[in-house]
Amino acid sequence: MNVEVTLLPGIGVRKDFPIKSGRRRIGVIDHRDGTLDLILSKADDPDVTEQLALSANEAAALANLLGAPQLVARLRAEHSDLEGVNTRQFPITRSSPYNGRVLGETEMRTRTKASIVAVMRAGQVIASPGPDFTFGAGDLLVIVGTAAGLDAAAQILSRG
């Protein structure tokens, strides 16, 4: 994918790319003040865009929505020939008993035989988080295990 980067003097940086149809572009404007706009060009004029201002939390949530399914699909493909091994994603919500607590406190591996293999945070993948990794609301955990182990993981993350 060829991402075009355009400096916008006094504003920030525009980063976009053509979508499959080739007639429109999608991307972001990364403002100097740290704000972010999602942009989508008009079908008949790629230089004219519709802009949607995103808060930092909204941008992080969107990044997780876009990135996590690709990561999970890749992991599924890599172990698709291993019967009984599954991958799921689980959110850490504000009401989760592990919001603000460290991974080690979940005792996930011991209690479920499932492993937290990655965390999506603000569009970034944190691979193989250690026991001292602190969860935060909005994190999306990628967990690998048996179906029963993943069901148990869901219970732990929602109820403690």
XYZ file of N, CA and C in Angstrom:
480
model
N 0.859 -1.167 0.000
C 0.000 0.000 0.000
C 0.903 1.227 0.000
N 0.662 2.113 -0.917
C 1.451 3.334 -1.034
C 0.701 4.486 -0.358
N 1.189 4.894 0.803
C 0.585 5.999 1.543
C 1.283 7.278 1.118
N 0.482 8.241 0.688
C 1.027 9.533 0.283
C 1.033 10.452 1.493
N 2.172 11.082 1.746
C 2.322 12.001 2.875
C 2.512 13.406 2.300
N 1.641 14.326 2.737
C 1.692 15.698 2.243
C 1.799 16.654 3.426
N 2.853 17.462 3.438
C 2.984 18.475 4.477
C 1.956 19.576 4.240
N 1.279 19.984 5.289
C 0.306 21.068 5.224
C 0.836 22.197 6.102
N 1.549 23.154 5.512
C 2.184 24.219 6.302
C 1.203 24.898 7.257
N 1.627 24.989 8.509
C 0.810 25.630 9.526
C -0.304 24.750 10.070
N -0.510 23.588 9.477
C -1.604 22.714 9.898
C -1.072 21.401 10.468
N -0.296 20.692 9.656
C 0.207 19.384 10.068
C 0.577 18.550 8.861
N 0.180 17.287 8.882
C 0.524 16.351 7.811
C -0.720 15.576 7.391
N -0.900 15.468 6.088
C -1.980 14.657 5.524
C -1.357 13.340 5.081
N -1.970 12.227 5.483
C -1.519 10.895 5.089
C -2.736 10.169 4.539
N -2.661 9.773 3.265
C -3.805 9.093 2.676
C -3.363 8.118 1.592
N -4.314 7.317 1.147
C -4.045 6.338 0.092
C -5.334 6.092 -0.684
N -5.197 5.618 -1.930
C -6.401 5.324 -2.717
C -7.061 4.042 -2.212
N -8.393 4.056 -2.150
C -9.098 2.829 -1.791
C -9.343 2.012 -3.055
N -9.799 0.817 -2.900
C -9.875 -0.172 -3.977
C -10.454 0.362 -5.274
N -11.484 1.158 -5.192
C -12.116 1.672 -6.410
C -11.181 2.563 -7.209
N -10.182 3.145 -6.507
C -9.226 4.022 -7.168
C -9.733 5.436 -7.402
N -11.005 5.671 -7.155
C -11.579 6.997 -7.386
C -11.638 7.836 -6.116
N -11.411 7.216 -4.963
C -11.457 7.944 -3.694
C -10.198 7.652 -2.894
N -9.919 8.547 -1.966
C -8.786 8.375 -1.069
C -9.293 8.454 0.363
N -8.627 7.755 1.247
C -8.974 7.785 2.668
C -7.693 7.989 3.457
N -7.798 8.671 4.578
C -6.614 8.901 5.382
C -6.899 9.755 6.596
N -5.846 10.424 7.056
C -5.954 11.273 8.235
C -5.191 12.566 8.007
N -5.601 13.583 8.730
C -4.805 14.790 8.854
C -4.350 14.827 10.310
N -3.047 14.746 10.491
C -2.427 14.765 11.807
C -2.022 16.218 12.070
N -2.829 16.907 12.868
C -2.616 18.329 13.129
C -1.431 18.558 14.074
N -0.807 19.701 13.914
C 0.338 20.064 14.765
C -0.036 20.089 16.238
N -1.291 20.405 16.538
C -1.712 20.489 17.944
C -2.073 19.125 18.540
N -1.874 18.054 17.768
C -2.125 16.709 18.270
C -3.493 16.158 17.941
N -4.368 16.973 17.379
C -5.689 16.468 17.003
C -5.583 15.716 15.684
N -6.608 14.925 15.396
C -6.601 14.069 14.225
C -7.947 14.146 13.528
N -7.924 14.266 12.207
C -9.142 14.223 11.408
C -9.093 13.000 10.506
N -10.192 12.280 10.447
C -10.357 11.212 9.467
C -10.851 11.885 8.199
N -10.263 11.543 7.047
C -10.665 12.198 5.801
C -11.050 11.162 4.758
N -12.004 11.538 3.927
C -12.446 10.721 2.801
C -12.696 11.671 1.643
N -12.022 11.407 0.524
C -12.164 12.313 -0.614
C -13.489 12.096 -1.324
N -13.902 13.116 -2.043
C -15.093 13.025 -2.885
C -14.773 12.102 -4.048
N -15.747 11.374 -4.521
C -15.527 10.417 -5.610
C -15.075 11.099 -6.888
N -15.562 12.297 -7.128
C -15.237 12.973 -8.387
C -14.061 13.938 -8.280
N -13.532 14.152 -7.040
C -12.397 15.064 -6.873
C -11.582 14.655 -5.644
N -10.463 13.945 -5.834
C -9.686 13.452 -4.692
C -9.044 14.555 -3.856
N -9.044 15.798 -4.338
C -8.479 16.896 -3.565
C -9.486 17.515 -2.605
N -10.761 17.177 -2.748
C -11.807 17.681 -1.858
C -12.196 16.543 -0.920
N -12.106 16.821 0.389
C -12.388 15.765 1.360
C -13.477 16.154 2.336
N -14.116 15.119 2.853
C -14.980 15.273 4.008
C -14.093 14.963 5.199
N -14.182 15.775 6.254
C -13.329 15.599 7.419
C -14.180 15.361 8.648
N -13.698 14.461 9.476
C -14.369 14.151 10.728
C -13.329 14.225 11.837
N -13.469 15.220 12.705
C -12.524 15.381 13.812
C -12.718 14.248 14.814
N -11.613 13.638 15.244
C -11.662 12.546 16.211
C -10.916 12.949 17.477
N -11.494 12.626 18.628
C -10.772 12.822 19.881
C -9.685 11.752 19.955
N -8.769 11.897 20.885
C -7.712 10.900 21.044
C -8.301 9.526 21.351
N -9.339 9.490 22.187
C -9.981 8.216 22.517
C -10.678 7.618 21.310
N -11.340 8.464 20.516
C -12.020 7.970 19.314
C -11.019 7.434 18.303
N -9.904 8.135 18.128
C -8.869 7.680 17.198
C -8.293 6.347 17.660
N -8.056 6.208 18.956
C -7.529 4.945 19.492
C -8.519 3.811 19.307
N -9.798 4.087 19.567
C -10.819 3.049 19.396
C -10.921 2.624 17.932
N -10.884 3.591 17.025
C -10.948 3.267 15.596
C -9.730 2.450 15.176
N -8.567 2.826 15.657
C -7.345 2.084 15.328
C -7.456 0.642 15.811
N -7.985 0.440 17.017
C -8.169 -0.922 17.530
C -9.178 -1.692 16.690
N -10.261 -1.029 16.301
C -11.271 -1.707 15.480
C -10.692 -2.158 14.150
N -9.831 -1.347 13.586
C -9.247 -1.685 12.287
C -8.094 -2.672 12.410
N -7.303 -2.569 13.462
C -6.109 -3.396 13.580
C -6.328 -4.767 14.176
N -7.183 -4.879 15.170
C -7.355 -6.148 15.879
C -7.871 -7.274 14.984
N -8.878 -7.048 14.144
C -9.346 -8.157 13.307
C -8.251 -8.705 12.390
N -7.387 -7.828 11.890
C -6.297 -8.292 11.027
C -5.310 -9.131 11.810
N -4.994 -8.717 13.035
C -4.076 -9.481 13.867
C -4.666 -10.843 14.208
N -5.927 -10.871 14.605
C -6.578 -12.133 14.954
C -6.648 -13.047 13.734
N -6.974 -12.509 12.575
C -7.034 -13.324 11.357
C -5.674 -13.924 11.033
N -4.626 -13.146 11.206
C -3.274 -13.638 10.936
C -2.917 -14.767 11.902
N -3.237 -14.599 13.175
C -2.955 -15.643 14.157
C -3.761 -16.909 13.866
N -5.024 -16.740 13.501
C -5.853 -17.900 13.160
C -5.260 -18.662 11.983
N -4.834 -17.923 10.975
C -4.255 -18.561 9.789
C -2.979 -19.317 10.147
N -2.178 -18.748 11.041
C -0.913 -19.377 11.399
C -1.078 -20.684 12.153
N -2.182 -20.827 12.888
C -2.361 -22.099 13.601
C -3.666 -22.792 13.208
N -4.109 -22.559 11.978
C -5.350 -23.175 11.507
C -5.255 -24.694 11.416
N -4.047 -25.216 11.261
C -3.887 -26.664 11.160
C -3.752 -27.324 12.535
N -3.821 -26.535 13.596
C -3.732 -27.069 14.953
C -5.140 -27.156 15.534
N -5.714 -28.343 15.482
C -7.082 -28.522 15.949
C -7.200 -28.205 17.436
N -8.239 -27.490 17.804
C -8.493 -27.157 19.195
C -7.847 -25.872 19.668
N -7.048 -25.224 18.800
C -6.421 -23.954 19.167
C -7.234 -22.834 18.527
N -7.702 -21.924 19.354
C -8.557 -20.837 18.887
C -7.982 -19.490 19.319
N -8.399 -18.447 18.623
C -7.987 -17.086 18.953
C -9.229 -16.212 19.057
N -9.282 -15.418 20.112
C -10.387 -14.463 20.279
C -9.821 -13.144 20.793
N -10.629 -12.113 20.635
C -10.261 -10.810 21.169
C -11.262 -10.402 22.238
N -10.740 -9.791 23.292
C -11.557 -9.388 24.428
C -11.221 -7.948 24.801
N -12.230 -7.102 24.988
C -11.953 -5.714 25.387
C -11.801 -5.584 26.899
N -10.990 -4.622 27.288
C -10.951 -4.199 28.688
C -11.814 -2.938 28.737
N -12.924 -3.046 29.421
C -13.847 -1.916 29.533
C -13.568 -1.146 30.815
N -14.182 0.016 30.932
C -14.017 0.807 32.161
C -14.479 0.016 33.385
N -15.496 -0.838 33.198
C -16.034 -1.584 34.336
C -15.336 -2.927 34.553
N -14.375 -3.255 33.725
C -13.654 -4.517 33.897
C -12.915 -4.511 35.234
N -12.935 -5.637 35.950
C -12.190 -5.689 37.209
C -10.678 -5.575 37.005
N -10.200 -5.687 35.764
C -8.761 -5.590 35.498
C -8.349 -4.263 34.884
N -9.275 -3.333 34.737
C -8.926 -1.997 34.263
C -8.001 -1.352 35.296
N -6.777 -1.005 34.870
C -5.813 -0.396 35.775
C -4.989 -1.394 36.568
N -5.181 -2.684 36.325
C -4.414 -3.717 37.033
C -3.468 -4.415 36.062
N -2.533 -5.165 36.609
C -1.522 -5.804 35.767
C -1.949 -7.200 35.330
N -1.404 -7.620 34.199
C -1.722 -8.913 33.615
C -1.508 -10.052 34.604
N -0.419 -10.016 35.369
C -0.120 -11.092 36.315
C -1.233 -11.348 37.312
N -1.977 -10.308 37.646
C -3.073 -10.466 38.609
C -4.213 -11.318 38.069
N -4.321 -11.439 36.750
C -5.393 -12.260 36.178
C -5.134 -13.743 36.396
N -3.854 -14.113 36.527
C -3.462 -15.524 36.591
C -4.087 -16.304 35.437
N -4.178 -15.625 34.286
C -4.879 -16.163 33.118
C -4.374 -17.542 32.710
N -3.083 -17.674 32.529
C -2.527 -18.950 32.050
C -2.793 -20.071 33.049
N -2.605 -19.795 34.319
C -2.808 -20.804 35.363
C -4.275 -21.199 35.474
N -5.164 -20.209 35.406
C -6.587 -20.463 35.629
C -7.309 -21.013 34.407
N -6.794 -20.728 33.193
C -7.561 -21.083 31.988
C -6.780 -21.908 30.966
N -5.476 -21.940 31.089
C -4.583 -22.537 30.084
C -4.620 -21.755 28.777
N -5.152 -20.534 28.809
C -5.163 -19.639 27.641
C -4.092 -18.569 27.849
N -3.563 -18.057 26.751
C -2.478 -17.078 26.828
C -2.848 -15.773 26.154
N -2.539 -14.669 26.818
C -2.691 -13.348 26.228
C -1.451 -13.124 25.371
N -1.621 -13.141 24.056
C -0.468 -13.066 23.153
C -0.207 -11.654 22.640
N -1.202 -10.782 22.749
C -1.015 -9.407 22.291
C -2.097 -8.519 22.885
N -1.779 -7.237 22.928
C -2.741 -6.217 23.333
C -2.722 -5.141 22.263
N -3.897 -4.772 21.781
C -4.034 -3.635 20.866
C -4.365 -2.429 21.731
N -3.502 -1.411 21.647
C -3.730 -0.180 22.420
C -3.468 0.995 21.495
N -4.495 1.802 21.304
C -4.378 3.009 20.476
C -3.781 2.688 19.109
N -4.203 1.551 18.548
C -3.763 1.184 17.207
C -2.397 0.540 17.150
N -1.755 0.376 18.287
C -0.437 -0.254 18.340
C -0.565 -1.660 18.902
N 0.199 -2.589 18.348
C 0.223 -3.955 18.860
C 1.337 -4.070 19.890
N 0.969 -4.534 21.060
C 1.951 -4.836 22.090
C 1.996 -6.359 22.159
N 3.040 -6.948 21.572
C 3.151 -8.404 21.495
C 3.691 -8.966 22.795
N 3.174 -10.112 23.161
C 3.651 -10.865 24.335
C 3.830 -9.992 25.571
N 2.748 -9.350 26.032
C 2.898 -8.506 27.222
C 3.299 -9.347 28.429
N 4.158 -8.788 29.269
C 4.632 -9.493 30.457
C 3.677 -9.356 31.621
N 3.965 -10.049 32.717
C 3.062 -10.034 33.875
C 2.914 -8.666 34.527
N 3.850 -7.741 34.261
C 3.763 -6.404 34.850
C 3.060 -5.400 33.935
N 2.535 -5.879 32.796
C 1.813 -5.003 31.865
C 0.505 -4.554 32.510
N 0.242 -3.243 32.517
C -0.979 -2.697 33.116
C -2.042 -2.504 32.051
N -3.205 -3.113 32.275
C -4.332 -2.969 31.369
C -4.991 -1.611 31.554
N -5.590 -1.102 30.473
C -6.353 0.130 30.537
C -7.643 -0.001 29.748
N -8.632 0.774 30.118
C -9.899 0.763 29.388
C -9.618 1.080 27.925
N -10.205 0.318 27.042
C -9.991 0.494 25.608
C -9.003 -0.499 25.029
N -8.224 -1.164 25.886
C -7.310 -2.200 25.392
C -8.131 -3.339 24.813
N -7.590 -3.955 23.787
C -8.214 -5.127 23.186
C -7.202 -6.252 23.283
N -7.536 -7.283 24.055
C -6.626 -8.397 24.283
C -6.836 -9.458 23.225
N -5.751 -10.032 22.743
C -5.809 -11.157 21.814
C -5.332 -12.366 22.606
N -6.224 -13.343 22.739
C -5.958 -14.502 23.586
C -6.066 -15.779 22.746
N -5.126 -16.691 22.969
C -5.088 -17.967 22.265
C -5.304 -19.078 23.291
N -6.155 -20.049 22.936
C -6.391 -21.186 23.819
C -7.468 -22.093 23.255
N -7.899 -23.027 24.067
C -9.002 -23.903 23.672
C -10.305 -23.117 23.805
N -11.373 -23.652 23.244
C -12.676 -22.991 23.356
C -13.060 -22.821 24.825
N -12.844 -23.867 25.629
C -13.178 -23.796 27.053
C -12.293 -22.769 27.763
N -11.028 -22.731 27.411
C -10.112 -21.766 28.012
C -10.496 -20.337 27.679
N -10.926 -20.105 26.440
C -11.326 -18.764 26.031
C -12.627 -18.343 26.704
N -13.533 -19.297 26.899
C -14.765 -18.986 27.630
C -14.436 -18.604 29.074
N -13.507 -19.344 29.682
C -13.091 -19.043 31.054
C -12.396 -17.670 31.102
N -11.596 -17.361 30.107
C -10.928 -16.048 30.043
C -11.954 -14.919 30.001
N -13.012 -15.111 29.224
C -14.068 -14.093 29.138
C -14.684 -13.860 30.519
N -14.914 -14.926 31.257
C -15.481 -14.805 32.604
C -14.535 -14.033 33.528
N -13.269 -14.381 33.475
C -12.284 -13.721 34.335
C -12.222 -12.227 34.024
N -12.164 -11.888 32.736
C -12.012 -10.484 32.370
C -13.245 -9.648 32.654
N -14.421 -10.278 32.683
C -15.626 -9.525 32.956
C -16.036 -9.555 34.437
N -15.658 -10.623 35.142
C -16.128 -10.762 36.527
C -15.016 -10.868 37.554
N -13.813 -11.136 37.109
C -12.701 -11.242 38.053
C -12.355 -12.649 38.468
